[in-house]
Amino acid sequence: MFTIGIDIGTTNIKGIVINPEGKKIAYVSRPTRIHYKGTEIADFYPDEIWQDIKTIISQLCSLCRHPEKIRGIAFASFGEAGVLIDKKGKPMAPSIAWFDHRSNEIMEAWKKEVDEYEIFQITGLRIGGVSSLAKILWEKRNLLKIYQTAEKWLFIPSYIINKLTGKYITDYSMASRSMLFDIHKRVWSEKICRLADVRLDLLPKAEPSATPVGEIPRRLASSLGLPGHVVVVLGGHDHPCGAFSTGLRRKGDIVNSIGTVDVLYSIIDPAMIDQGFFDAAVSCGCHVVEGQTYLIGGTLTAGIMVDWFIDNFYKHMETEKEKIYDLLVKDACNSPAGSNGVVVLPHLRGSYTPHKDPMSKGAILGLRTTHTYKDIIRAMFEGLALEFRVILDKYIELAGYTYPEVKCIGGGSKNRFWIQLKADVTERKMIIDKIQEHTSLGAAILAGIGTGIYRNVDEAFEVTKREEELIYPRAENSEVYKRLYDTLYRDLYGRLIGINQDIEKVFKPESYTKINEKSG
């Protein structure tokens, strides 16, 4: 018996077929088509995504030696984006991309009308321009006639499910990205819909991930190369699906996804969500494991800082970027723990967790003529590891777990040097999960649960095989980093706030004025 998991991502749409042991039987990827209108306006065309997914399913079936064994299919997807459809299920407008900024002003105005902390307590989200609510309010203001006559507003995977089964449905984890969902009661919030003046009947039914939705009609299934009786199962938001596939399913579990940004996922007791969570700039939502609530936060600068360093200081080298990356790590290894006193604050994109300060800036401190570029390179990686500990310490404070081991996924987890630094700095065991395509795999496992291939989540993880590498902290380096963290780095952000405000005052006087107006 096989299942299909499809990851509708911002860069690519990826499909995978697995057997019950989690072995990859077939894999297909296609670029996600995005339509830009300027630098901050971007749309998805739902019909294009539907056509691409049909192509991917057909290709997966052609690559699978026994497509007749396929029993279920589930989707993971980017969050927030959705589409207004008419009674025939036809899109009435493009889907506003999750990262689009056109609704920022609308949400800033709404923030003044409501209690933001109350919204956070209900939804687990702070008010901003990313949420589905932001997209819906923009469409209501600018596409009023379409909004008023629309049958439903569906998340992108819900739209695909509707095309496959005719059902209007979503899962709890996707609903959690809307800012319209009560993550405690697991229902759409009538109060927030009333505050935002959004039609409650516009939203699809919400059910737990791994819930069977219905069979794909035989004629449609045949056109895709699928056998009869293939069941569509609810998947989930891409980040929880990816973390789930590597083992995030119980309280005390923690997963670090390392890529362009550095993100931490953990399972928490939702009753604990309070002012401390709000102040720490984290988000909470319903996990793809039924009954579980996740905590997510991180830093906006991780792999992007390494790319920035290469692009600016190694651009003279006419060689592949991957080889330059390897050279960078080799050079970093030739500087001792502590980088001979050079310290880097990696806030090139500001700070998110636990400070939420977009005006915070990166810094290189302690430079002397005796230092080399190798010290600076190592200090950059050490800064990323030290910042990771700041976030981990905040999680320990908020959730009350010690997290003795951290599971690592994402492109950055392939950098063993970086992971070793994280182990040394945090004095914790790091587990590198070597499985590829975590997000689509997570969806495929959920499809297996929904179709009865696995009796439950625990059995799914007992049956599926995975390859892991364990990285243990090195005591001699941990001692150096503990002293550096306790004496300097833990309070470094706070010490530089005044300097960063002065920089804003000198170079961006308008921004500085706005900061003081908000704070005062």
Short mmCIF file of C-alpha atoms in Angstrom, two decimals:
data_model
loop_
_atom_site.label_atom_id
_atom_site.label_comp_id
_atom_site.label_asym_id
_atom_site.label_seq_id
_atom_site.Cartn_x
_atom_site.Cartn_y
_atom_site.Cartn_z
CA MET A 1 0.00 0.00 0.00
CA PHE A 2 1.30 3.45 -0.98
CA THR A 3 0.35 7.04 -0.18
CA ILE A 4 1.02 10.35 -1.89
CA GLY A 5 2.13 13.51 -0.10
CA ILE A 6 2.21 16.80 -2.00
CA ASP A 7 3.94 19.91 -0.67
CA ILE A 8 2.58 23.12 -2.22
CA GLY A 9 5.56 25.35 -1.51
CA THR A 10 6.43 28.94 -2.36
CA THR A 11 9.35 27.90 -4.58
CA ASN A 12 8.31 24.43 -5.76
CA ILE A 13 5.40 22.02 -5.65
CA LYS A 14 6.79 18.60 -4.68
CA GLY A 15 5.12 15.23 -4.74
CA ILE A 16 6.24 11.95 -3.20
CA VAL A 17 4.95 8.37 -3.12
CA ILE A 18 5.97 6.27 -0.13
CA ASN A 19 5.45 2.73 1.08
CA PRO A 20 4.39 2.00 4.70
CA GLU A 21 8.05 2.00 5.84
CA GLY A 22 8.46 5.56 4.55
CA LYS A 23 10.63 4.55 1.59
CA LYS A 24 10.41 6.92 -1.37
CA ILE A 25 8.89 5.13 -4.36
CA ALA A 26 8.58 8.16 -6.67
CA TYR A 27 9.32 11.88 -6.55
CA VAL A 28 8.37 14.83 -8.78
CA SER A 29 8.92 18.58 -8.45
CA ARG A 30 7.70 21.57 -10.45
CA PRO A 31 8.36 25.31 -9.91
CA THR A 32 5.53 27.24 -8.25
CA ARG A 33 4.25 29.97 -10.54
CA ILE A 34 4.06 33.37 -8.83
CA HIS A 35 2.81 36.54 -10.51
CA TYR A 36 4.50 39.71 -9.26
CA LYS A 37 3.20 43.25 -9.61
CA GLY A 38 6.03 45.31 -8.22
CA THR A 39 8.27 44.30 -5.32
CA GLU A 40 5.60 43.73 -2.64
CA ILE A 41 2.55 42.59 -4.62
CA ALA A 42 2.34 38.92 -5.57
CA ASP A 43 -0.44 36.53 -6.57
CA PHE A 44 -0.90 32.82 -7.10
CA TYR A 45 -3.35 31.71 -9.79
CA PRO A 46 -5.27 28.79 -8.26
CA ASP A 47 -6.10 27.20 -11.62
CA GLU A 48 -2.39 27.08 -12.44
CA ILE A 49 -1.66 25.33 -9.15
CA TRP A 50 -4.47 22.85 -9.87
CA GLN A 51 -3.05 22.11 -13.33
CA ASP A 52 0.45 21.65 -11.90
CA ILE A 53 -0.82 19.30 -9.19
CA LYS A 54 -2.69 17.20 -11.75
CA THR A 55 0.54 16.96 -13.75
CA ILE A 56 2.51 15.97 -10.65
CA ILE A 57 -0.01 13.26 -9.69
CA SER A 58 0.07 11.86 -13.24
CA GLN A 59 3.87 11.86 -13.27
CA LEU A 60 4.06 10.19 -9.87
CA CYS A 61 1.73 7.45 -11.06
CA SER A 62 3.79 6.91 -14.22
CA LEU A 63 6.99 6.64 -12.16
CA CYS A 64 5.40 4.25 -9.67
CA ARG A 65 5.71 0.60 -10.78
CA HIS A 66 2.50 -0.32 -8.95
CA PRO A 67 0.17 2.72 -8.94
CA GLU A 68 -2.69 0.39 -8.16
CA LYS A 69 -1.30 0.22 -4.60
CA ILE A 70 -1.93 3.94 -3.97
CA ARG A 71 -4.58 4.30 -1.24
CA GLY A 72 -4.52 7.95 -0.14
CA ILE A 73 -3.29 11.44 -0.84
CA ALA A 74 -2.77 14.48 1.43
CA PHE A 75 -1.47 18.00 0.93
CA ALA A 76 0.88 20.21 2.90
CA SER A 77 0.98 23.85 1.89
CA PHE A 78 2.17 27.34 2.64
CA GLY A 79 -0.30 29.05 4.94
CA GLU A 80 -2.44 32.19 4.83
CA ALA A 81 -3.09 32.37 1.06
CA GLY A 82 -6.59 31.55 -0.13
CA VAL A 83 -9.11 32.10 -2.89
CA LEU A 84 -12.68 33.33 -3.18
CA ILE A 85 -14.75 30.87 -5.21
CA ASP A 86 -18.26 30.94 -6.68
CA LYS A 87 -20.96 28.30 -6.29
CA LYS A 88 -19.43 26.24 -9.08
CA GLY A 89 -16.05 26.20 -7.34
CA LYS A 90 -14.47 28.59 -9.82
CA PRO A 91 -11.91 31.15 -8.56
CA MET A 92 -13.30 34.69 -8.59
CA ALA A 93 -9.95 36.42 -8.11
CA PRO A 94 -6.26 35.54 -7.83
CA SER A 95 -4.93 34.27 -4.52
CA ILE A 96 -2.90 36.86 -2.61
CA ALA A 97 0.50 35.34 -1.77
CA TRP A 98 1.18 34.74 1.91
CA PHE A 99 4.19 37.11 1.83
CA ASP A 100 2.31 39.93 0.06
CA HIS A 101 2.31 43.30 1.87
CA ARG A 102 -0.64 45.10 0.30
CA SER A 103 -2.82 44.70 3.41
CA ASN A 104 -0.35 46.05 5.98
CA GLU A 105 -2.09 49.41 6.37
CA ILE A 106 -5.49 47.74 6.76
CA MET A 107 -4.20 45.59 9.61
CA GLU A 108 -2.40 48.50 11.29
CA ALA A 109 -5.71 50.37 11.31
CA TRP A 110 -7.59 47.31 12.64
CA LYS A 111 -5.00 46.91 15.39
CA LYS A 112 -6.11 50.26 16.81
CA GLU A 113 -9.72 49.09 16.99
CA VAL A 114 -9.19 45.84 18.91
CA ASP A 115 -7.24 44.43 21.85
CA GLU A 116 -4.24 42.79 20.17
CA TYR A 117 -3.43 40.66 23.20
CA GLU A 118 -7.00 39.29 23.25
CA ILE A 119 -6.67 38.41 19.55
CA PHE A 120 -3.39 36.64 20.35
CA GLN A 121 -4.95 34.69 23.23
CA ILE A 122 -7.66 33.37 20.92
CA THR A 123 -5.67 32.79 17.73
CA GLY A 124 -2.03 32.45 18.83
CA LEU A 125 -1.10 35.17 16.31
CA ARG A 126 -0.03 38.78 16.63
CA ILE A 127 -1.76 41.20 14.29
CA GLY A 128 0.09 41.74 11.03
CA GLY A 129 -0.27 41.78 7.27
CA VAL A 130 0.53 38.07 6.69
CA SER A 131 -2.59 36.38 8.11
CA SER A 132 -5.50 35.17 6.00
CA LEU A 133 -7.68 37.77 7.71
CA ALA A 134 -5.47 40.47 6.22
CA LYS A 135 -6.05 39.06 2.72
CA ILE A 136 -9.80 38.74 3.26
CA LEU A 137 -10.13 42.32 4.54
CA TRP A 138 -8.18 43.61 1.53
CA GLU A 139 -10.50 41.71 -0.83
CA LYS A 140 -13.54 42.99 1.04
CA ARG A 141 -12.34 46.57 0.63
CA ASN A 142 -11.12 46.35 -2.96
CA LEU A 143 -13.28 43.55 -4.44
CA LEU A 144 -16.54 44.17 -2.58
CA LYS A 145 -18.94 42.77 -5.20
CA ILE A 146 -16.86 39.59 -5.54
CA TYR A 147 -16.61 39.26 -1.76
CA GLN A 148 -20.35 39.70 -1.29
CA THR A 149 -21.27 37.07 -3.89
CA ALA A 150 -18.52 34.52 -3.12
CA GLU A 151 -19.62 31.09 -1.96
CA LYS A 152 -16.47 30.34 0.07
CA TRP A 153 -12.95 31.51 0.85
CA LEU A 154 -10.66 28.48 0.68
CA PHE A 155 -7.02 27.95 1.53
CA ILE A 156 -5.04 26.75 -1.49
CA PRO A 157 -5.00 23.06 -0.39
CA SER A 158 -8.72 23.35 0.43
CA TYR A 159 -9.30 24.56 -3.12
CA ILE A 160 -7.42 21.52 -4.46
CA ILE A 161 -9.43 19.23 -2.18
CA ASN A 162 -12.60 20.83 -3.48
CA LYS A 163 -11.50 20.11 -7.05
CA LEU A 164 -10.86 16.48 -6.10
CA THR A 165 -13.89 15.80 -3.89
CA GLY A 166 -16.31 18.74 -4.08
CA LYS A 167 -15.97 19.29 -0.29
CA TYR A 168 -15.36 22.62 1.49
CA ILE A 169 -12.93 21.68 4.24
CA THR A 170 -9.63 22.58 5.86
CA ASP A 171 -7.55 21.25 8.74
CA TYR A 172 -6.87 22.89 12.10
CA SER A 173 -3.22 23.75 11.35
CA MET A 174 -4.11 25.70 8.20
CA ALA A 175 -7.00 27.40 10.00
CA SER A 176 -4.52 28.44 12.70
CA ARG A 177 -2.77 30.71 10.18
CA SER A 178 -5.93 32.70 9.45
CA MET A 179 -6.26 34.82 12.63
CA LEU A 180 -9.92 33.79 12.57
CA PHE A 181 -9.57 30.43 14.36
CA ASP A 182 -9.87 29.74 18.08
CA ILE A 183 -6.90 27.40 18.67
CA HIS A 184 -8.23 26.42 22.12
CA LYS A 185 -11.78 25.48 21.14
CA ARG A 186 -10.74 24.28 17.65
CA VAL A 187 -13.51 26.28 15.95
CA TRP A 188 -13.80 29.43 13.88
CA SER A 189 -14.03 32.35 16.28
CA GLU A 190 -17.41 34.03 16.07
CA LYS A 191 -16.05 36.92 18.14
CA ILE A 192 -13.18 37.72 15.79
CA CYS A 193 -15.38 37.31 12.72
CA ARG A 194 -17.73 39.81 14.32
CA LEU A 195 -14.90 42.23 15.20
CA ALA A 196 -13.50 42.04 11.68
CA ASP A 197 -16.96 41.94 10.04
CA VAL A 198 -16.14 38.76 8.15
CA ARG A 199 -18.90 36.34 7.16
CA LEU A 200 -18.60 33.16 9.21
CA ASP A 201 -20.29 31.14 6.46
CA LEU A 202 -17.51 32.19 4.06
CA LEU A 203 -15.10 29.84 5.82
CA PRO A 204 -14.80 26.08 5.19
CA LYS A 205 -15.46 23.36 7.73
CA ALA A 206 -12.42 22.67 9.94
CA GLU A 207 -11.36 19.19 11.06
CA PRO A 208 -8.17 17.59 12.47
CA SER A 209 -5.30 16.66 10.15
CA ALA A 210 -5.41 13.01 8.99
CA THR A 211 -9.23 13.16 8.70
CA PRO A 212 -10.47 11.29 5.58
CA VAL A 213 -12.38 13.70 3.33
CA GLY A 214 -13.68 11.45 0.57
CA GLU A 215 -12.78 9.39 -2.47
CA ILE A 216 -11.69 10.89 -5.78
CA PRO A 217 -14.39 10.15 -8.38
CA ARG A 218 -13.39 7.26 -10.65
CA ARG A 219 -13.37 9.26 -13.89
CA LEU A 220 -11.13 11.97 -12.43
CA ALA A 221 -8.89 9.39 -10.74
CA SER A 222 -8.49 7.48 -14.01
CA SER A 223 -7.54 10.67 -15.88
CA LEU A 224 -4.75 11.21 -13.34
CA GLY A 225 -3.47 7.64 -13.52
CA LEU A 226 -4.82 6.79 -10.08
CA PRO A 227 -6.71 3.61 -9.19
CA GLY A 228 -10.25 3.70 -7.87
CA HIS A 229 -10.97 4.23 -4.17
CA VAL A 230 -8.12 6.71 -3.56
CA VAL A 231 -9.05 8.70 -0.45
CA VAL A 232 -8.21 12.38 -0.01
CA VAL A 233 -7.01 13.01 3.55
CA LEU A 234 -6.48 16.32 5.35
CA GLY A 235 -2.80 17.27 5.52
CA GLY A 236 -1.68 20.53 7.04
CA HIS A 237 0.39 23.69 7.10
CA ASP A 238 3.83 23.01 5.61
CA HIS A 239 5.93 23.92 8.67
CA PRO A 240 4.09 21.63 11.14
CA CYS A 241 4.02 18.86 8.51
CA GLY A 242 7.79 19.08 8.09
CA ALA A 243 8.41 19.11 11.83
CA PHE A 244 5.94 16.25 12.30
CA SER A 245 7.77 14.01 9.82
CA THR A 246 10.95 14.27 11.89
CA GLY A 247 9.21 13.42 15.16
CA LEU A 248 7.47 16.48 16.62
CA ARG A 249 4.44 14.88 18.24
CA ARG A 250 4.71 15.06 22.06
CA LYS A 251 5.25 17.71 24.72
CA GLY A 252 8.95 18.21 25.27
CA ASP A 253 9.83 17.50 21.62
CA ILE A 254 11.63 20.28 19.76
CA VAL A 255 12.65 20.62 16.11
CA ASN A 256 15.02 23.17 14.57
CA SER A 257 14.44 23.97 10.90
CA ILE A 258 17.54 25.66 9.52
CA GLY A 259 17.37 27.44 6.19
CA THR A 260 17.15 31.07 5.13
CA VAL A 261 15.74 31.63 8.61
CA ASP A 262 16.31 29.62 11.80
CA VAL A 263 13.05 28.33 13.28
CA LEU A 264 12.21 26.35 16.41
CA TYR A 265 9.07 24.22 16.80
CA SER A 266 7.87 22.74 20.08
CA ILE A 267 4.70 21.24 21.55
CA ILE A 268 3.15 23.12 24.47
CA ASP A 269 0.14 23.14 26.76
CA PRO A 270 -2.18 25.80 25.26
CA ALA A 271 -3.30 26.80 28.76
CA MET A 272 0.19 28.27 29.24
CA ILE A 273 -0.19 30.88 26.48
CA ASP A 274 0.01 34.23 28.26
CA GLN A 275 1.55 37.71 28.10
CA GLY A 276 5.04 36.20 28.10
CA PHE A 277 4.32 34.39 24.83
CA PHE A 278 2.88 37.57 23.33
CA ASP A 279 5.91 39.64 24.34
CA ALA A 280 8.34 37.01 23.00
CA ALA A 281 7.00 37.37 19.44
CA VAL A 282 6.18 33.68 19.03
CA SER A 283 3.16 32.13 17.34
CA CYS A 284 1.02 29.22 18.49
CA GLY A 285 -1.37 27.00 16.60
CA CYS A 286 -2.94 23.59 16.19
CA HIS A 287 -0.44 20.90 15.24
CA VAL A 288 -1.09 18.21 12.62
CA VAL A 289 -1.12 15.70 15.49
CA GLU A 290 -4.66 15.82 16.88
CA GLY A 291 -4.94 17.51 20.26
CA GLN A 292 -1.45 19.03 20.17
CA THR A 293 -0.58 22.74 20.11
CA TYR A 294 2.67 23.98 18.63
CA LEU A 295 4.95 26.90 19.50
CA ILE A 296 6.95 28.50 16.69
CA GLY A 297 9.50 31.31 16.68
CA GLY A 298 12.99 32.03 15.50
CA THR A 299 15.46 34.41 13.95
CA LEU A 300 15.06 36.01 10.53
CA THR A 301 18.77 35.71 9.78
CA ALA A 302 20.42 32.33 9.34
CA GLY A 303 21.39 30.96 5.93
CA ILE A 304 20.68 34.39 4.47
CA MET A 305 23.58 35.79 6.50
CA VAL A 306 25.97 33.18 5.13
CA ASP A 307 24.76 33.99 1.61
CA TRP A 308 25.24 37.71 2.28
CA PHE A 309 28.81 37.08 3.45
CA ILE A 310 29.66 35.01 0.36
CA ASP A 311 28.00 37.44 -2.06
CA ASN A 312 29.91 40.40 -0.64
CA PHE A 313 33.31 39.02 0.34
CA TYR A 314 33.82 36.08 -2.02
CA LYS A 315 32.27 37.52 -5.20
CA HIS A 316 35.70 37.72 -6.83
CA MET A 317 35.91 33.92 -6.81
CA GLU A 318 34.77 32.33 -10.06
CA THR A 319 33.61 29.03 -8.63
CA GLU A 320 30.37 27.34 -7.60
CA LYS A 321 28.66 28.76 -4.54
CA GLU A 322 28.54 25.34 -2.88
CA LYS A 323 32.34 25.06 -3.12
CA ILE A 324 32.73 28.57 -1.69
CA TYR A 325 30.46 27.52 1.18
CA ASP A 326 32.72 24.54 1.89
CA LEU A 327 35.76 26.86 1.83
CA LEU A 328 33.99 29.20 4.26
CA VAL A 329 33.49 26.37 6.75
CA LYS A 330 37.09 25.21 6.32
CA ASP A 331 38.36 28.73 7.06
CA ALA A 332 36.09 28.99 10.12
CA CYS A 333 37.59 25.77 11.48
CA ASN A 334 41.03 27.43 11.44
CA SER A 335 39.98 29.90 14.14
CA PRO A 336 39.64 28.72 17.77
CA ALA A 337 36.44 28.56 19.83
CA GLY A 338 35.56 32.16 20.70
CA SER A 339 37.09 33.49 17.44
CA ASN A 340 39.96 35.15 19.31
CA GLY A 341 37.54 37.63 20.86
CA VAL A 342 35.46 38.60 17.79
CA VAL A 343 31.70 38.54 18.46
CA VAL A 344 28.93 38.86 15.85
CA LEU A 345 25.30 39.83 16.50
CA PRO A 346 23.49 38.37 13.44
CA HIS A 347 20.55 40.80 13.30
CA LEU A 348 20.89 41.64 9.61
CA ARG A 349 17.10 41.52 9.28
CA GLY A 350 16.30 42.77 12.74
CA SER A 351 15.27 40.59 15.68
CA TYR A 352 12.11 38.50 15.85
CA THR A 353 12.07 36.06 18.80
CA PRO A 354 12.31 37.03 21.62
CA HIS A 355 12.54 40.81 21.06
CA LYS A 356 10.49 41.61 17.90
CA ASP A 357 12.60 44.62 16.98
CA PRO A 358 12.84 45.30 13.23
CA MET A 359 15.29 48.15 13.91
CA SER A 360 17.90 45.92 15.58
CA LYS A 361 21.02 45.68 13.46
CA GLY A 362 23.90 43.29 12.92
CA ALA A 363 27.23 44.05 14.56
CA ILE A 364 30.84 42.81 14.53
CA LEU A 365 32.53 43.56 17.85
CA GLY A 366 36.02 43.21 19.29
CA LEU A 367 38.05 43.70 16.11
CA ARG A 368 41.81 44.31 16.38
CA THR A 369 44.60 44.33 13.80
CA THR A 370 45.62 40.90 15.06
CA HIS A 371 42.37 39.35 13.82
CA THR A 372 42.01 37.58 10.49
CA TYR A 373 39.09 36.99 8.16
CA LYS A 374 38.95 33.44 9.55
CA ASP A 375 38.09 34.85 12.99
CA ILE A 376 35.26 36.89 11.47
CA ILE A 377 33.88 33.90 9.57
CA ARG A 378 33.88 31.69 12.68
CA ALA A 379 32.37 34.51 14.75
CA MET A 380 29.53 34.73 12.21
CA PHE A 381 28.65 31.05 12.70
CA GLU A 382 29.15 31.37 16.46
CA GLY A 383 26.81 34.39 16.48
CA LEU A 384 24.13 32.32 14.75
CA ALA A 385 24.62 29.55 17.33
CA LEU A 386 24.56 31.99 20.26
CA GLU A 387 21.38 33.60 18.90
CA PHE A 388 19.88 30.12 18.65
CA ARG A 389 20.57 29.67 22.36
CA VAL A 390 18.80 32.96 23.14
CA ILE A 391 15.68 31.58 21.45
CA LEU A 392 16.03 28.14 23.04
CA ASP A 393 16.37 29.72 26.49
CA LYS A 394 13.17 31.68 25.86
CA TYR A 395 11.38 28.44 24.92
CA ILE A 396 12.61 26.80 28.14
CA GLU A 397 11.24 29.79 30.08
CA LEU A 398 7.89 29.80 28.28
CA ALA A 399 7.17 26.08 28.01
CA GLY A 400 8.98 24.74 31.07
CA TYR A 401 10.80 21.93 29.27
CA THR A 402 14.59 21.47 29.29
CA TYR A 403 14.81 20.04 25.75
CA PRO A 404 17.84 17.74 26.25
CA GLU A 405 17.97 17.00 22.53
CA VAL A 406 17.11 19.00 19.42
CA LYS A 407 16.18 17.47 16.06
CA CYS A 408 17.55 19.39 13.07
CA ILE A 409 16.08 19.58 9.55
CA GLY A 410 16.46 21.89 6.57
CA GLY A 411 19.36 22.82 4.32
CA GLY A 412 21.43 24.24 7.18
CA SER A 413 21.36 20.88 8.98
CA LYS A 414 23.78 19.55 6.33
CA ASN A 415 26.47 21.88 7.72
CA ARG A 416 27.94 19.64 10.42
CA PHE A 417 30.23 22.43 11.65
CA TRP A 418 27.25 24.72 12.31
CA ILE A 419 25.32 21.96 14.08
CA GLN A 420 28.38 21.15 16.22
CA LEU A 421 28.53 24.82 17.26
CA LYS A 422 24.88 24.68 18.29
CA ALA A 423 25.58 21.57 20.36
CA ASP A 424 28.60 23.21 22.00
CA VAL A 425 26.81 26.51 22.71
CA THR A 426 23.61 24.94 24.09
CA GLU A 427 25.29 21.92 25.73
CA ARG A 428 22.67 19.70 24.12
CA LYS A 429 22.62 16.72 21.80
CA MET A 430 21.68 17.64 18.24
CA ILE A 431 20.07 15.05 15.99
CA ILE A 432 20.45 15.57 12.26
CA ASP A 433 17.54 13.95 10.44
CA LYS A 434 18.84 12.91 7.01
CA ILE A 435 15.43 12.28 5.47
CA GLN A 436 14.82 14.42 2.38
CA GLU A 437 11.56 16.25 1.60
CA HIS A 438 10.25 16.36 5.16
CA THR A 439 7.11 18.33 4.30
CA SER A 440 5.75 16.07 1.56
CA LEU A 441 6.75 13.05 3.67
CA GLY A 442 4.73 14.43 6.58
CA ALA A 443 1.70 14.78 4.32
CA ALA A 444 2.15 11.22 3.02
CA ILE A 445 2.32 9.85 6.58
CA LEU A 446 -0.90 11.74 7.45
CA ALA A 447 -2.50 10.15 4.38
CA GLY A 448 -1.40 6.78 5.74
CA ILE A 449 -3.03 7.48 9.10
CA GLY A 450 -6.23 8.70 7.45
CA THR A 451 -6.52 5.60 5.28
CA GLY A 452 -5.79 3.14 8.09
CA ILE A 453 -2.35 2.04 6.88
CA TYR A 454 -1.17 3.13 10.33
CA ARG A 455 -3.48 2.76 13.32
CA ASN A 456 -2.20 5.98 14.89
CA VAL A 457 0.69 8.46 14.97
CA ASP A 458 2.86 6.33 17.24
CA GLU A 459 2.57 3.29 14.98
CA ALA A 460 3.45 5.44 11.96
CA PHE A 461 6.74 6.43 13.58
CA GLU A 462 7.45 2.90 14.77
CA VAL A 463 7.03 1.55 11.23
CA THR A 464 8.72 4.28 9.16
CA LYS A 465 12.51 4.04 9.02
CA ARG A 466 14.80 7.07 9.31
CA GLU A 467 18.52 7.79 9.22
CA GLU A 468 19.92 10.11 11.90
CA GLU A 469 23.32 11.46 12.91
CA LEU A 470 23.96 12.38 16.55
CA ILE A 471 26.12 15.39 17.41
CA TYR A 472 27.26 15.71 21.05
CA PRO A 473 28.60 18.87 22.73
CA ARG A 474 32.36 19.10 23.26
CA ALA A 475 33.08 20.04 26.88
CA GLU A 476 36.17 22.16 26.16
CA ASN A 477 34.31 24.36 23.66
CA SER A 478 31.13 24.47 25.74
CA GLU A 479 33.10 26.01 28.59
CA VAL A 480 34.32 28.83 26.30
CA TYR A 481 30.84 29.50 24.91
CA LYS A 482 29.16 29.40 28.32
CA ARG A 483 31.48 32.15 29.52
CA LEU A 484 30.93 34.15 26.33
CA TYR A 485 27.14 33.75 26.52
CA ASP A 486 26.77 34.52 30.24
CA THR A 487 29.22 37.43 30.29
CA LEU A 488 28.39 39.15 27.01
CA TYR A 489 26.08 37.71 24.40
CA ARG A 490 22.91 37.13 26.44
CA ASP A 491 22.57 40.89 27.04
CA LEU A 492 24.24 42.12 23.84
CA TYR A 493 21.00 43.05 22.07
CA GLY A 494 19.89 45.20 25.01
CA ARG A 495 23.23 46.99 25.18
CA LEU A 496 23.00 47.97 21.52
CA ILE A 497 19.41 49.29 21.49
CA GLY A 498 20.50 52.88 22.12
CA ILE A 499 23.18 52.72 19.44
CA ASN A 500 20.71 51.35 16.90
CA GLN A 501 18.24 54.10 17.73
CA ASP A 502 20.98 56.68 17.22
CA ILE A 503 21.76 55.13 13.83
CA GLU A 504 18.10 55.44 12.91
CA LYS A 505 18.08 59.05 14.11
CA VAL A 506 21.08 59.98 11.97
CA PHE A 507 20.27 58.09 8.80
CA LYS A 508 16.48 57.63 8.95
CA PRO A 509 15.03 60.50 10.97
CA GLU A 510 11.43 59.70 9.91
CA SER A 511 11.72 56.10 11.14
CA TYR A 512 13.21 57.27 14.42
CA THR A 513 10.32 59.70 14.95
CA LYS A 514 7.78 56.92 14.35
CA ILE A 515 9.56 54.61 16.81
CA ASN A 516 9.41 57.24 19.56
CA GLU A 517 5.78 58.06 18.81
CA LYS A 518 4.87 54.37 19.23
CA SER A 519 6.91 53.91 22.38
CA GLY A 520 5.79 57.15 23.94
#
